[in-house]
Amino acid sequence: MSAALDVAGLRVTAPAGVLVESLDLRVDPGRTLAIVGESGSGKSMTAKAIIGLLPAGVTATGTVRVGTATVQLGGDQRVLAGLRGTRIGLLLQNPFTSLSPVHRCGAQLAAALPAAARTAAEVERRLGEVDLPGRVARMYPFELSGGMRQRVALAASLASDPDVLIGDEPTTALDVTTQREVLDLLAGLQRDRRMALVLITHDLGVARERADDLVVMYAGRGVERGAAEALFGGPRHPYTAALRDSDPPLDHRVARLPTLPGSVPRSWEITAGCAFAARCARAAARCRTDAPVEAPAGAGRTVSCWFPLMEDDLAMGSAAAQPADEPPATATVDGGAPLVRVAGLTRRFGGDAPPALDDVSIRIDRGEAVGVVGESGSGKTTLARCLVGLEHPDGGRIDWSAAGPRHRLVQIVFQDPASALNPAMSVGAALGEAASRGDGRRSVGDLLDLVGLPAGYARRRPAALSGGEQQRVAIARALAPDPLLLICDEAVSSLDVSVQAQILNLLGDLHRRLGLAVLFITHDLAVVRQVATRLYVLRAGRVVEDGPTESVLGAPADAYTRALFASVPGGHAVDGRGEGRVDG
Amino acid sequence: MSALRRLGWTPVLCGVPLVAVVACAALGSWLVPDATRQDMALGVVKAGSAGHLLGTDKLGRDIFQLSIAGARSAVVGPVCIAIGSMVLGVLLGTLAGYRGGWLDIGLSKYADLLLAMPTTLVALVVAGLVGGGYWVTVAVLMVLFSPTDIRLVRSAVMTQVTRPYIESAKVLGLADRRIMFRHILPNVAPVALATMLLNVAFALVGMSALSFLGLGVGPGEPDWGRQLSDARKLLVANPAAVIAPGALIIVTAAAINLLGDWVQERAERSARQR
């Protein structure tokens, strides 16, 4: 069978250095190849190179073969432009920016259709294909939900009936339930058309559930490839194993997530040896001097490692991620009144919009770790903002059992570490200022030590830190005034999997060591399972279910909680495939 | 050479004339102590005459020396205007952008009102009422330049206010004044500085125009705008008397403008990278 897409010797170079180093890819018709990797792995640049949309100054070399057409990259761009949008389609991450805000959806879809097929009937048929009603053609993108917009974008990228569709994080911006719908739809369309799909994702669950084959990328290099099931079942490359293990499982809680030290290096900073050597526990002298060569590792699999993992290693390695029997330790200080009791909280934005919070009541005990889960629009962030005083509720009460100014009671860590720190202020100045709001017990050095950063970081600016380090500083700043409650508003959702595991472990440690109450606000059920003893499920501003985490997630009583739980990709599919694919 | 490659030619090409102008402004009275000495007997002579490189005006003053002496009023006033209006802009714009509410509405209306007024006309009227003078003109232009600065700072502040680092500062319970001046201001400063530089160029042209109309500097004082006005009738007798101050205004304003654009571009680029 001839491949739908065959990429050989792809090399992408930016002025700073090499972004992607000699990568080969092959997808057969009707199959799905997932490219997984953390940020900086070069996965997006790979997609852009294949489709010829590299940013200015970035160049690619190598061969791209689509069906019978062969293109030498770096040569005549018009050949690639001819394939783009006809033989290869592209679906981007953000449906808010990939559609034009000033044109109706029908017109945008029609523009992508072949000239002969630009009729209203064809547009309607195409919309029907992605399960959208015909009236969407007359609507503007801003009138649609995120999921509907991504369906319009999908219809447009399929308009020329391409042989290959490249999806660059196509469902990352969507809620889990919507993500499942779009992925199911994509799988169905792919089957009907025998279309090859290249799925670029950082989400191991999505890759595990949806892909036939997998390429794991690290710092611009493909480190392991093979069938998805085999790769997840028995990774050969230490990085694949670490990535798999540091992804928090949905179906059980682990005592401590296995982590990798540090973060992904920039691809051009690797001059000799294996890109992963600096973070690899198995690295030997040879790994630091010689770059590993891609070697066969069983049926259809290759691995680029001098010392690949064997069966015995795997049995040992997974011991680190053993399920924990006990629930997360709760350091209850006194059994008396809860630290904070929220009763009947209501908040409306605008007159006729549905309320962001509608009669929400929760309580958090001293030293307790509580989770609030919900999708976008559930009101979970509004709840957090009301607790810290950034938002004023329209009705209801927030009663603290402890005395003191609000900043000594509660602090917050936000989602995006890059904008959470003042870019014009050094780490030391930011922490010193925050410490001055407490009783002066904590010094900048103590705070850095608390979050596992060296004291020398005090002099650095936020821009000189990695995302994980920035988030550690943000946590240290929040802890500086010694609050009784720490709110983490999606505090790990924008981090890479390996860094997320570090931060989750850190937050767990701080919770236990400091006897700190923690409120985890997240959309991610697997994350909340690792950290929270009690759980509130929020939907459209109302608490639909609450109780101990294990019982809520173990046996969800509410239909919405069940749907949420079932939508998590790769959640219960330990064998590598979700049932959604089979009947999708 | 690596510094030149990193910065490009713009700061060098703009910097050389600007350094020269600033040096003339600072050292003018020492370089050309006799710039305003009249020699009625000599009258107008053409450029290139003995002892007078650029010739003289009808009062027999040397154009070259007069032009050097004129650098002071060309630099001092516009720089004061730019700094003064930006101080107003930063204070009021930060307040409006951070506090919002009625204060924002009030300050924005004030800015709209000032923007609606024709700058030169207001300056003429005020000078007529108060009696003119260099510093009156400077003060009037300072106030009239402030609304654009208020708006600029206000919008720059508003993009910062919703950022998590400002919200974190609020959750830490920091005083509003500390948040405004310790947290927001340093992040707005690059854009404000670039705009200030551009304002110097506008103010130079504005001041020169008012001097040309007979406001601003007093008669007999060295000033490029005044020189231009005085020498209008000498276009044939000594063209250099008109060309020299005119060229100086154009070159100085253009150099400041280009440098301001360059600074602004870099400020925006660094803001984007954050």
mmCIF file with all atom_site columns, N, CA and C in Angstrom, chain A residues 497-518:
data_model
loop_
_atom_site.group_PDB
_atom_site.id
_atom_site.type_symbol
_atom_site.label_atom_id
_atom_site.label_alt_id
_atom_site.label_comp_id
_atom_site.label_asym_id
_atom_site.label_entity_id
_atom_site.label_seq_id
_atom_site.pdbx_PDB_ins_code
_atom_site.Cartn_x
_atom_site.Cartn_y
_atom_site.Cartn_z
_atom_site.occupancy
_atom_site.B_iso_or_equiv
_atom_site.pdbx_formal_charge
_atom_site.auth_seq_id
_atom_site.auth_comp_id
_atom_site.auth_asym_id
_atom_site.auth_atom_id
_atom_site.pdbx_PDB_model_num
ATOM 1  N N  . VAL A 1 497 ? 3.436  18.169 30.456 1.00 0.00 ? 497 VAL A N  1
ATOM 2  C CA . VAL A 1 497 ? 3.095  17.039 31.328 1.00 0.00 ? 497 VAL A CA 1
ATOM 3  C C  . VAL A 1 497 ? 4.173  16.799 32.382 1.00 0.00 ? 497 VAL A C  1
ATOM 4  N N  . SER A 1 498 ? 5.448  16.804 31.962 1.00 0.00 ? 498 SER A N  1
ATOM 5  C CA . SER A 1 498 ? 6.496  16.470 32.922 1.00 0.00 ? 498 SER A CA 1
ATOM 6  C C  . SER A 1 498 ? 6.640  17.569 33.969 1.00 0.00 ? 498 SER A C  1
ATOM 7  N N  . VAL A 1 499 ? 6.407  18.828 33.561 1.00 0.00 ? 499 VAL A N  1
ATOM 8  C CA . VAL A 1 499 ? 6.494  19.941 34.510 1.00 0.00 ? 499 VAL A CA 1
ATOM 9  C C  . VAL A 1 499 ? 5.256  19.956 35.395 1.00 0.00 ? 499 VAL A C  1
ATOM 10 N N  . GLN A 1 500 ? 4.113  19.628 34.801 1.00 0.00 ? 500 GLN A N  1
ATOM 11 C CA . GLN A 1 500 ? 2.857  19.559 35.559 1.00 0.00 ? 500 GLN A CA 1
ATOM 12 C C  . GLN A 1 500 ? 2.997  18.595 36.738 1.00 0.00 ? 500 GLN A C  1
ATOM 13 N N  . ALA A 1 501 ? 3.642  17.439 36.479 1.00 0.00 ? 501 ALA A N  1
ATOM 14 C CA . ALA A 1 501 ? 3.818  16.460 37.543 1.00 0.00 ? 501 ALA A CA 1
ATOM 15 C C  . ALA A 1 501 ? 4.673  17.031 38.661 1.00 0.00 ? 501 ALA A C  1
ATOM 16 N N  . GLN A 1 502 ? 5.744  17.768 38.304 1.00 0.00 ? 502 GLN A N  1
ATOM 17 C CA . GLN A 1 502 ? 6.590  18.394 39.330 1.00 0.00 ? 502 GLN A CA 1
ATOM 18 C C  . GLN A 1 502 ? 5.774  19.342 40.193 1.00 0.00 ? 502 GLN A C  1
ATOM 19 N N  . ILE A 1 503 ? 4.972  20.180 39.534 1.00 0.00 ? 503 ILE A N  1
ATOM 20 C CA . ILE A 1 503 ? 4.225  21.213 40.266 1.00 0.00 ? 503 ILE A CA 1
ATOM 21 C C  . ILE A 1 503 ? 3.132  20.562 41.123 1.00 0.00 ? 503 ILE A C  1
ATOM 22 N N  . LEU A 1 504 ? 2.495  19.523 40.596 1.00 0.00 ? 504 LEU A N  1
ATOM 23 C CA . LEU A 1 504 ? 1.476  18.835 41.388 1.00 0.00 ? 504 LEU A CA 1
ATOM 24 C C  . LEU A 1 504 ? 2.088  18.213 42.642 1.00 0.00 ? 504 LEU A C  1
ATOM 25 N N  . ASN A 1 505 ? 3.265  17.599 42.474 1.00 0.00 ? 505 ASN A N  1
ATOM 26 C CA . ASN A 1 505 ? 3.955  17.036 43.636 1.00 0.00 ? 505 ASN A CA 1
ATOM 27 C C  . ASN A 1 505 ? 4.310  18.127 44.638 1.00 0.00 ? 505 ASN A C  1
ATOM 28 N N  . LEU A 1 506 ? 4.789  19.251 44.108 1.00 0.00 ? 506 LEU A N  1
ATOM 29 C CA . LEU A 1 506 ? 5.175  20.370 44.973 1.00 0.00 ? 506 LEU A CA 1
ATOM 30 C C  . LEU A 1 506 ? 3.965  20.858 45.769 1.00 0.00 ? 506 LEU A C  1
ATOM 31 N N  . LEU A 1 507 ? 2.834  21.037 45.078 1.00 0.00 ? 507 LEU A N  1
ATOM 32 C CA . LEU A 1 507 ? 1.639  21.529 45.760 1.00 0.00 ? 507 LEU A CA 1
ATOM 33 C C  . LEU A 1 507 ? 1.182  20.536 46.828 1.00 0.00 ? 507 LEU A C  1
ATOM 34 N N  . GLY A 1 508 ? 1.292  19.225 46.513 1.00 0.00 ? 508 GLY A N  1
ATOM 35 C CA . GLY A 1 508 ? 0.937  18.209 47.500 1.00 0.00 ? 508 GLY A CA 1
ATOM 36 C C  . GLY A 1 508 ? 1.846  18.294 48.724 1.00 0.00 ? 508 GLY A C  1
ATOM 37 N N  . ASP A 1 509 ? 3.145  18.468 48.488 1.00 0.00 ? 509 ASP A N  1
ATOM 38 C CA . ASP A 1 509 ? 4.102  18.580 49.586 1.00 0.00 ? 509 ASP A CA 1
ATOM 39 C C  . ASP A 1 509 ? 3.794  19.789 50.457 1.00 0.00 ? 509 ASP A C  1
ATOM 40 N N  . LEU A 1 510 ? 3.547  20.925 49.796 1.00 0.00 ? 510 LEU A N  1
ATOM 41 C CA . LEU A 1 510 ? 3.299  22.161 50.541 1.00 0.00 ? 510 LEU A CA 1
ATOM 42 C C  . LEU A 1 510 ? 2.028  22.031 51.375 1.00 0.00 ? 510 LEU A C  1
ATOM 43 N N  . HIS A 1 511 ? 1.033  21.410 50.786 1.00 0.00 ? 511 HIS A N  1
ATOM 44 C CA . HIS A 1 511 ? -0.231 21.180 51.482 1.00 0.00 ? 511 HIS A CA 1
ATOM 45 C C  . HIS A 1 511 ? 0.011  20.391 52.773 1.00 0.00 ? 511 HIS A C  1
ATOM 46 N N  . ARG A 1 512 ? 0.825  19.346 52.683 1.00 0.00 ? 512 ARG A N  1
ATOM 47 C CA . ARG A 1 512 ? 1.075  18.514 53.860 1.00 0.00 ? 512 ARG A CA 1
ATOM 48 C C  . ARG A 1 512 ? 2.013  19.204 54.849 1.00 0.00 ? 512 ARG A C  1
ATOM 49 N N  . ARG A 1 513 ? 3.098  19.788 54.315 1.00 0.00 ? 513 ARG A N  1
ATOM 50 C CA . ARG A 1 513 ? 4.112  20.348 55.208 1.00 0.00 ? 513 ARG A CA 1
ATOM 51 C C  . ARG A 1 513 ? 3.622  21.580 55.961 1.00 0.00 ? 513 ARG A C  1
ATOM 52 N N  . LEU A 1 514 ? 2.877  22.424 55.259 1.00 0.00 ? 514 LEU A N  1
ATOM 53 C CA . LEU A 1 514 ? 2.472  23.687 55.872 1.00 0.00 ? 514 LEU A CA 1
ATOM 54 C C  . LEU A 1 514 ? 1.081  23.610 56.489 1.00 0.00 ? 514 LEU A C  1
ATOM 55 N N  . GLY A 1 515 ? 0.420  22.487 56.344 1.00 0.00 ? 515 GLY A N  1
ATOM 56 C CA . GLY A 1 515 ? -0.940 22.381 56.862 1.00 0.00 ? 515 GLY A CA 1
ATOM 57 C C  . GLY A 1 515 ? -1.878 23.359 56.185 1.00 0.00 ? 515 GLY A C  1
ATOM 58 N N  . LEU A 1 516 ? -1.614 23.575 54.904 1.00 0.00 ? 516 LEU A N  1
ATOM 59 C CA . LEU A 1 516 ? -2.298 24.611 54.128 1.00 0.00 ? 516 LEU A CA 1
ATOM 60 C C  . LEU A 1 516 ? -3.578 24.025 53.527 1.00 0.00 ? 516 LEU A C  1
ATOM 61 N N  . ALA A 1 517 ? -4.656 24.767 53.604 1.00 0.00 ? 517 ALA A N  1
ATOM 62 C CA . ALA A 1 517 ? -5.846 24.359 52.857 1.00 0.00 ? 517 ALA A CA 1
ATOM 63 C C  . ALA A 1 517 ? -5.656 24.757 51.399 1.00 0.00 ? 517 ALA A C  1
ATOM 64 N N  . VAL A 1 518 ? -6.049 23.882 50.482 1.00 0.00 ? 518 VAL A N  1
ATOM 65 C CA . VAL A 1 518 ? -5.847 24.165 49.066 1.00 0.00 ? 518 VAL A CA 1
ATOM 66 C C  . VAL A 1 518 ? -7.169 23.963 48.325 1.00 0.00 ? 518 VAL A C  1
#
